[in-house]
Amino acid sequence: MRRNGGATRDAGAVPEDAGAATEGAEAGRNGAEGAGGEAEAGRNGVGAGWRGRGVGGGGEGAGRWILLGCTVAAVAVALAVVGTLAVETLRFFAFVSPLRLVVDSAWAPLAEEPGFGILSLVAGTAQIAAGATLLAIPVGLMTAVFLEFYAPGRIAAALGGAVDFLAMIPAVVYGCLALNFVTPAIAGVWPDVGGFNGLSAFLALAAMILPTIVSMSRRALRAAPAPLLADGLALGASRGRVLVRLVLPAAWLGILGGVLLALARAVGETMIVTLAAGNPQNLDWSPLEGVRTLTTHLAQASLGDLPAGTLQYGAAFAVAAALFALGVALHTLGSGLVSRGEDGGRHGAGVHP
Amino acid sequence: MSMLGPAASVLIAESLTVRFGRRIALSDVTLAIPEGRVVSVIGPPGAGKTTLLRSFNRMNELLPRASTTGAARFRGIDLHDARVDPVDLRRRIGMVLAETSLFPGSVFDNVAFGLRAQGVEEDLHGRAEEALTRVGLWTVGAEILDAHALDLPAGDQRRLCMARTLALEPVVLLLDEPTGHLDPVSAAAIESLIHALREDCTVVVATCDPALAGRISDLTAHLDGGGLMEYGPTRELFTNPRNSRTEAYLTGRAR
């Protein structure tokens, strides 16, 4: 009768449940003749306990199982993604030395003498992401400073909302605009620009990551101790001096964290780069030429029919794993700096007046 | 107080009213602060003490939705005149805020900040020594300059905040709750510092503590609900208050 006991204990908080469980146990015992009856009693008791809980306990138990189930599913998906990437990548590396990723001069898994040099893709990614981020940092930071320290409340709210609007535009729209408007505009300045070019891609990408930099910088500036500004001004310093000497040094960790998060977005962005920079395979440092990045290459490779188990198939996973690792690294570092910046900001760490 | 001879007013508030949005923080306050005196502004929290102090160095305008009517004058000049540069004004009318914070960095960095902001680069050490001597922090000698400001005990931090402002040689010193949150020994040190300061500048102190006002000030103003209840020589106001609310506040019967 241990199972009965368990059911009764589980439902103990609700008297009716306990009653139901006992009733079930009773019914079982009445009809008990030998081992079969014993088992039945247990089943009945537990069944009554579960039913009782469903009715009397307001379904809290069932609800908790649903919540747990969904959580397990979400975690399972995450583990499956990481696991698949790891397995497929390791399988690829069993055939192709990881060293070749850096040693080979080109990425040409389909060639007669296949090359697996990932550097040109990494370089393309670096060029596009760094270009966009370097463009977005000064604009974003100055916007954040203006909104936090110069614009009156309502105007700051309106302008901040307009900047956030940039974050709501789907990437494909940025890509189309880059291809159809930005590139022709660039051609007006440099007529020999390619129809697909890196410059147009990182201009559009800069616009896309701008709201991240603005909002993360605003957050970091707000985390800086409030008296810094008042004290600095009370000591007869201009607002600009207080910002540069006191507030920005207190906020810089958080700002840097925001920049890394924006960089992570830029590294992972595919649609804008495909549409604006094309997808040529070359390592040409001119931003006026097309650029191939890890993401656009992966999109291209996955669109074709890759037979499972082939080297090309494995190669796509190696690229995906590299991209994944880069994203995880940037995100972890960025979020870490953001939270450290917020802790440190409260204590004013890092300020050197 | 007979010892007080006639003195020119260094600061004057004329029908001064300060609003933050719809809230009236200071309402129609008129008073004159004579040069070279210590003046206390007392009243319960929210009475408008800080707002009055901040009116005199135009710090209120940094707060959202602040608007001021009436006039605040420094040596006869309307502070809200377009020709008045608030940055320059704040060097001459120094203020130590109640919620003050030292800048992370050395004691020297803190004292030099305001001087450098003024463009002073010469003899920063000499000036820092002078300011630190005035607040009694130079007792350990020059090594105090390299100490990390945030490592100092709370009382010394408050004194450093005052040294930082005194280094600018202000004409008027506005002190908001100078002894707030301090232990009695540190508070007494700040108090004797205020006594010593009257030699070189006018001091206006905002405090919730009437006893402190009674000990340090020549004149006391009592604010309540943004309005000026009573203003006069400290001894008179304490021994024979004319306003019933002032009397109630001093005897601790109201709020």
PDB file of C-alpha atoms in Angstrom, chain B residues 43-226:
ATOM      1  CA  GLY B  43      12.894  73.562   7.467  1.00  0.00           C
ATOM      2  CA  PRO B  44      11.532  70.067   7.063  1.00  0.00           C
ATOM      3  CA  PRO B  45      12.387  67.914   4.040  1.00  0.00           C
ATOM      4  CA  GLY B  46      10.611  69.254   0.971  1.00  0.00           C
ATOM      5  CA  ALA B  47      10.475  72.796   2.367  1.00  0.00           C
ATOM      6  CA  GLY B  48      12.456  74.191  -0.575  1.00  0.00           C
ATOM      7  CA  LYS B  49      15.844  74.609   1.129  1.00  0.00           C
ATOM      8  CA  THR B  50      17.819  72.857  -1.577  1.00  0.00           C
ATOM      9  CA  THR B  51      15.830  74.596  -4.304  1.00  0.00           C
ATOM     10  CA  LEU B  52      16.647  77.982  -2.766  1.00  0.00           C
ATOM     11  CA  LEU B  53      20.358  77.120  -2.629  1.00  0.00           C
ATOM     12  CA  ARG B  54      20.340  75.802  -6.173  1.00  0.00           C
ATOM     13  CA  SER B  55      18.640  78.995  -7.375  1.00  0.00           C
ATOM     14  CA  PHE B  56      21.746  80.923  -6.412  1.00  0.00           C
ATOM     15  CA  ASN B  57      24.076  79.035  -8.745  1.00  0.00           C
ATOM     16  CA  ARG B  58      21.530  78.149 -11.404  1.00  0.00           C
ATOM     17  CA  MET B  59      21.631  74.436 -10.742  1.00  0.00           C
ATOM     18  CA  ASN B  60      17.831  74.185 -10.817  1.00  0.00           C
ATOM     19  CA  GLU B  61      17.757  74.643 -14.553  1.00  0.00           C
ATOM     20  CA  LEU B  62      19.544  71.306 -14.918  1.00  0.00           C
ATOM     21  CA  LEU B  63      16.502  69.539 -13.509  1.00  0.00           C
ATOM     22  CA  PRO B  64      13.671  68.534 -15.812  1.00  0.00           C
ATOM     23  CA  ARG B  65      10.760  70.931 -16.260  1.00  0.00           C
ATOM     24  CA  ALA B  66      12.165  73.605 -13.969  1.00  0.00           C
ATOM     25  CA  SER B  67      10.930  77.169 -14.365  1.00  0.00           C
ATOM     26  CA  THR B  68      11.804  80.218 -12.322  1.00  0.00           C
ATOM     27  CA  THR B  69      10.022  83.539 -11.874  1.00  0.00           C
ATOM     28  CA  GLY B  70      11.122  86.481  -9.787  1.00  0.00           C
ATOM     29  CA  ALA B  71      14.813  87.268  -9.522  1.00  0.00           C
ATOM     30  CA  ALA B  72      17.947  85.952  -7.884  1.00  0.00           C
ATOM     31  CA  ARG B  73      20.778  88.457  -7.742  1.00  0.00           C
ATOM     32  CA  PHE B  74      24.493  88.091  -7.087  1.00  0.00           C
ATOM     33  CA  ARG B  75      26.014  91.468  -6.163  1.00  0.00           C
ATOM     34  CA  GLY B  76      23.107  93.148  -7.888  1.00  0.00           C
ATOM     35  CA  ILE B  77      23.380  91.189 -11.142  1.00  0.00           C
ATOM     36  CA  ASP B  78      20.306  89.232 -12.169  1.00  0.00           C
ATOM     37  CA  LEU B  79      21.533  85.659 -12.440  1.00  0.00           C
ATOM     38  CA  HIS B  80      19.130  84.876 -15.249  1.00  0.00           C
ATOM     39  CA  ASP B  81      20.429  87.737 -17.370  1.00  0.00           C
ATOM     40  CA  ALA B  82      21.496  86.465 -20.765  1.00  0.00           C
ATOM     41  CA  ARG B  83      25.035  87.777 -20.170  1.00  0.00           C
ATOM     42  CA  VAL B  84      25.546  85.601 -17.105  1.00  0.00           C
ATOM     43  CA  ASP B  85      27.492  82.457 -17.911  1.00  0.00           C
ATOM     44  CA  PRO B  86      26.259  79.731 -15.538  1.00  0.00           C
ATOM     45  CA  VAL B  87      29.604  77.911 -15.695  1.00  0.00           C
ATOM     46  CA  ASP B  88      31.461  81.054 -14.582  1.00  0.00           C
ATOM     47  CA  LEU B  89      28.787  81.741 -11.960  1.00  0.00           C
ATOM     48  CA  ARG B  90      29.234  78.296 -10.414  1.00  0.00           C
ATOM     49  CA  ARG B  91      32.935  78.957  -9.918  1.00  0.00           C
ATOM     50  CA  ARG B  92      32.182  82.043  -7.867  1.00  0.00           C
ATOM     51  CA  ILE B  93      29.206  80.605  -6.035  1.00  0.00           C
ATOM     52  CA  GLY B  94      30.468  77.191  -5.027  1.00  0.00           C
ATOM     53  CA  MET B  95      28.141  74.468  -3.881  1.00  0.00           C
ATOM     54  CA  VAL B  96      28.618  71.184  -2.047  1.00  0.00           C
ATOM     55  CA  LEU B  97      25.592  69.042  -2.747  1.00  0.00           C
ATOM     56  CA  ALA B  98      23.850  66.896  -0.180  1.00  0.00           C
ATOM     57  CA  GLU B  99      24.092  63.858  -2.429  1.00  0.00           C
ATOM     58  CA  THR B 100      27.666  64.503  -3.342  1.00  0.00           C
ATOM     59  CA  SER B 101      30.096  61.969  -4.656  1.00  0.00           C
ATOM     60  CA  LEU B 102      33.815  62.057  -4.993  1.00  0.00           C
ATOM     61  CA  PHE B 103      35.331  61.236  -8.331  1.00  0.00           C
ATOM     62  CA  PRO B 104      37.100  57.883  -8.335  1.00  0.00           C
ATOM     63  CA  GLY B 105      40.765  58.734  -8.437  1.00  0.00           C
ATOM     64  CA  SER B 106      43.210  60.347  -6.061  1.00  0.00           C
ATOM     65  CA  VAL B 107      42.538  63.152  -3.605  1.00  0.00           C
ATOM     66  CA  PHE B 108      44.643  65.362  -5.855  1.00  0.00           C
ATOM     67  CA  ASP B 109      42.541  64.475  -8.909  1.00  0.00           C
ATOM     68  CA  ASN B 110      39.442  65.529  -7.022  1.00  0.00           C
ATOM     69  CA  VAL B 111      40.797  68.874  -5.904  1.00  0.00           C
ATOM     70  CA  ALA B 112      42.371  69.588  -9.283  1.00  0.00           C
ATOM     71  CA  PHE B 113      39.211  68.833 -11.270  1.00  0.00           C
ATOM     72  CA  GLY B 114      37.548  72.204 -10.748  1.00  0.00           C
ATOM     73  CA  LEU B 115      40.817  74.098 -11.154  1.00  0.00           C
ATOM     74  CA  ARG B 116      41.606  72.373 -14.425  1.00  0.00           C
ATOM     75  CA  ALA B 117      38.076  73.034 -15.622  1.00  0.00           C
ATOM     76  CA  GLN B 118      38.858  76.723 -15.042  1.00  0.00           C
ATOM     77  CA  GLY B 119      41.975  76.378 -17.137  1.00  0.00           C
ATOM     78  CA  VAL B 120      44.291  76.595 -14.113  1.00  0.00           C
ATOM     79  CA  GLU B 121      47.328  74.400 -14.721  1.00  0.00           C
ATOM     80  CA  GLU B 122      49.925  76.243 -12.634  1.00  0.00           C
ATOM     81  CA  ASP B 123      50.718  75.377  -9.063  1.00  0.00           C
ATOM     82  CA  LEU B 124      47.953  72.797  -8.816  1.00  0.00           C
ATOM     83  CA  HIS B 125      49.792  71.128  -5.951  1.00  0.00           C
ATOM     84  CA  GLY B 126      50.130  74.368  -4.035  1.00  0.00           C
ATOM     85  CA  ARG B 127      46.464  75.169  -4.454  1.00  0.00           C
ATOM     86  CA  ALA B 128      45.468  71.652  -3.506  1.00  0.00           C
ATOM     87  CA  GLU B 129      47.629  71.886  -0.385  1.00  0.00           C
ATOM     88  CA  GLU B 130      46.003  75.159   0.572  1.00  0.00           C
ATOM     89  CA  ALA B 131      42.468  73.835   0.126  1.00  0.00           C
ATOM     90  CA  LEU B 132      43.234  70.605   1.972  1.00  0.00           C
ATOM     91  CA  THR B 133      44.863  72.550   4.802  1.00  0.00           C
ATOM     92  CA  ARG B 134      41.745  74.673   5.180  1.00  0.00           C
ATOM     93  CA  VAL B 135      39.551  71.612   5.655  1.00  0.00           C
ATOM     94  CA  GLY B 136      42.090  69.940   7.954  1.00  0.00           C
ATOM     95  CA  LEU B 137      43.047  67.093   5.624  1.00  0.00           C
ATOM     96  CA  TRP B 138      46.686  68.148   5.232  1.00  0.00           C
ATOM     97  CA  THR B 139      47.608  66.904   8.728  1.00  0.00           C
ATOM     98  CA  VAL B 140      49.193  63.760   7.275  1.00  0.00           C
ATOM     99  CA  GLY B 141      51.191  65.807   4.795  1.00  0.00           C
ATOM    100  CA  ALA B 142      51.574  65.520   1.045  1.00  0.00           C
ATOM    101  CA  GLU B 143      50.884  61.795   0.960  1.00  0.00           C
ATOM    102  CA  ILE B 144      47.171  62.575   1.265  1.00  0.00           C
ATOM    103  CA  LEU B 145      47.330  63.782  -2.354  1.00  0.00           C
ATOM    104  CA  ASP B 146      47.944  60.279  -3.640  1.00  0.00           C
ATOM    105  CA  ALA B 147      45.370  58.573  -1.422  1.00  0.00           C
ATOM    106  CA  HIS B 148      42.398  57.149  -3.276  1.00  0.00           C
ATOM    107  CA  ALA B 149      39.484  59.477  -2.583  1.00  0.00           C
ATOM    108  CA  LEU B 150      36.942  56.704  -2.151  1.00  0.00           C
ATOM    109  CA  ASP B 151      39.130  54.999   0.479  1.00  0.00           C
ATOM    110  CA  LEU B 152      38.807  57.951   2.873  1.00  0.00           C
ATOM    111  CA  PRO B 153      36.434  57.697   5.847  1.00  0.00           C
ATOM    112  CA  ALA B 154      33.016  59.315   5.360  1.00  0.00           C
ATOM    113  CA  GLY B 155      33.850  62.426   7.362  1.00  0.00           C
ATOM    114  CA  ASP B 156      37.066  62.999   5.425  1.00  0.00           C
ATOM    115  CA  GLN B 157      35.197  62.437   2.162  1.00  0.00           C
ATOM    116  CA  ARG B 158      32.810  65.240   3.083  1.00  0.00           C
ATOM    117  CA  ARG B 159      35.760  67.477   3.926  1.00  0.00           C
ATOM    118  CA  LEU B 160      37.377  66.614   0.610  1.00  0.00           C
ATOM    119  CA  CYS B 161      34.159  67.609  -1.153  1.00  0.00           C
ATOM    120  CA  MET B 162      34.417  70.967   0.577  1.00  0.00           C
ATOM    121  CA  ALA B 163      38.112  71.281  -0.282  1.00  0.00           C
ATOM    122  CA  ARG B 164      37.294  70.576  -3.919  1.00  0.00           C
ATOM    123  CA  THR B 165      34.930  73.538  -3.934  1.00  0.00           C
ATOM    124  CA  LEU B 166      37.126  75.793  -1.756  1.00  0.00           C
ATOM    125  CA  ALA B 167      40.059  75.344  -4.139  1.00  0.00           C
ATOM    126  CA  LEU B 168      38.102  77.492  -6.587  1.00  0.00           C
ATOM    127  CA  GLU B 169      38.095  80.327  -3.986  1.00  0.00           C
ATOM    128  CA  PRO B 170      34.384  80.992  -4.249  1.00  0.00           C
ATOM    129  CA  VAL B 171      32.819  84.225  -3.029  1.00  0.00           C
ATOM    130  CA  VAL B 172      29.839  82.328  -1.656  1.00  0.00           C
ATOM    131  CA  LEU B 173      29.743  78.742  -0.471  1.00  0.00           C
ATOM    132  CA  LEU B 174      26.424  76.913  -0.579  1.00  0.00           C
ATOM    133  CA  LEU B 175      26.389  73.848   1.668  1.00  0.00           C
ATOM    134  CA  ASP B 176      23.450  71.447   1.427  1.00  0.00           C
ATOM    135  CA  GLU B 177      23.121  69.319   4.583  1.00  0.00           C
ATOM    136  CA  PRO B 178      26.860  69.515   5.320  1.00  0.00           C
ATOM    137  CA  THR B 179      26.637  67.275   8.391  1.00  0.00           C
ATOM    138  CA  GLY B 180      23.955  64.910   7.124  1.00  0.00           C
ATOM    139  CA  HIS B 181      24.684  61.179   7.624  1.00  0.00           C
ATOM    140  CA  LEU B 182      27.888  61.929   9.533  1.00  0.00           C
ATOM    141  CA  ASP B 183      28.975  60.649  12.940  1.00  0.00           C
ATOM    142  CA  PRO B 184      29.101  63.302  15.708  1.00  0.00           C
ATOM    143  CA  VAL B 185      32.892  63.680  15.588  1.00  0.00           C
ATOM    144  CA  SER B 186      32.968  64.245  11.826  1.00  0.00           C
ATOM    145  CA  ALA B 187      29.961  66.556  12.093  1.00  0.00           C
ATOM    146  CA  ALA B 188      31.763  68.621  14.734  1.00  0.00           C
ATOM    147  CA  ALA B 189      34.815  68.879  12.464  1.00  0.00           C
ATOM    148  CA  ILE B 190      32.641  70.162   9.605  1.00  0.00           C
ATOM    149  CA  GLU B 191      30.997  72.585  11.985  1.00  0.00           C
ATOM    150  CA  SER B 192      34.260  74.125  13.135  1.00  0.00           C
ATOM    151  CA  LEU B 193      35.327  74.293   9.491  1.00  0.00           C
ATOM    152  CA  ILE B 194      32.235  76.369   8.708  1.00  0.00           C
ATOM    153  CA  HIS B 195      33.130  78.629  11.605  1.00  0.00           C
ATOM    154  CA  ALA B 196      36.585  79.161  10.167  1.00  0.00           C
ATOM    155  CA  LEU B 197      35.246  79.786   6.662  1.00  0.00           C
ATOM    156  CA  ARG B 198      33.364  82.944   7.623  1.00  0.00           C
ATOM    157  CA  GLU B 199      36.748  84.723   7.511  1.00  0.00           C
ATOM    158  CA  ASP B 200      36.947  84.481   3.732  1.00  0.00           C
ATOM    159  CA  CYS B 201      33.517  83.886   2.319  1.00  0.00           C
ATOM    160  CA  THR B 202      29.795  83.999   2.755  1.00  0.00           C
ATOM    161  CA  VAL B 203      28.330  80.630   3.692  1.00  0.00           C
ATOM    162  CA  VAL B 204      24.743  79.546   3.158  1.00  0.00           C
ATOM    163  CA  VAL B 205      23.833  76.274   4.853  1.00  0.00           C
ATOM    164  CA  ALA B 206      20.671  74.256   4.262  1.00  0.00           C
ATOM    165  CA  THR B 207      19.914  71.906   7.120  1.00  0.00           C
ATOM    166  CA  CYS B 208      17.067  69.970   8.691  1.00  0.00           C
ATOM    167  CA  ASP B 209      18.777  70.386  12.055  1.00  0.00           C
ATOM    168  CA  PRO B 210      17.789  73.637  13.834  1.00  0.00           C
ATOM    169  CA  ALA B 211      20.390  73.009  16.538  1.00  0.00           C
ATOM    170  CA  LEU B 212      23.167  73.131  13.940  1.00  0.00           C
ATOM    171  CA  ALA B 213      21.730  76.366  12.552  1.00  0.00           C
ATOM    172  CA  GLY B 214      21.628  77.780  16.086  1.00  0.00           C
ATOM    173  CA  ARG B 215      25.307  77.035  16.630  1.00  0.00           C
ATOM    174  CA  ILE B 216      26.834  78.128  13.347  1.00  0.00           C
ATOM    175  CA  SER B 217      24.772  80.890  11.787  1.00  0.00           C
ATOM    176  CA  ASP B 218      24.433  84.628  12.152  1.00  0.00           C
ATOM    177  CA  LEU B 219      21.095  84.635  10.351  1.00  0.00           C
ATOM    178  CA  THR B 220      18.490  81.918   9.956  1.00  0.00           C
ATOM    179  CA  ALA B 221      15.666  81.560   7.465  1.00  0.00           C
ATOM    180  CA  HIS B 222      12.841  79.125   8.056  1.00  0.00           C
ATOM    181  CA  LEU B 223      11.168  77.644   4.999  1.00  0.00           C
ATOM    182  CA  ASP B 224       8.053  75.519   5.006  1.00  0.00           C
ATOM    183  CA  GLY B 225       6.125  74.233   2.029  1.00  0.00           C
ATOM    184  CA  GLY B 226       8.209  76.381  -0.302  1.00  0.00           C
TER     185      GLY B 226
END
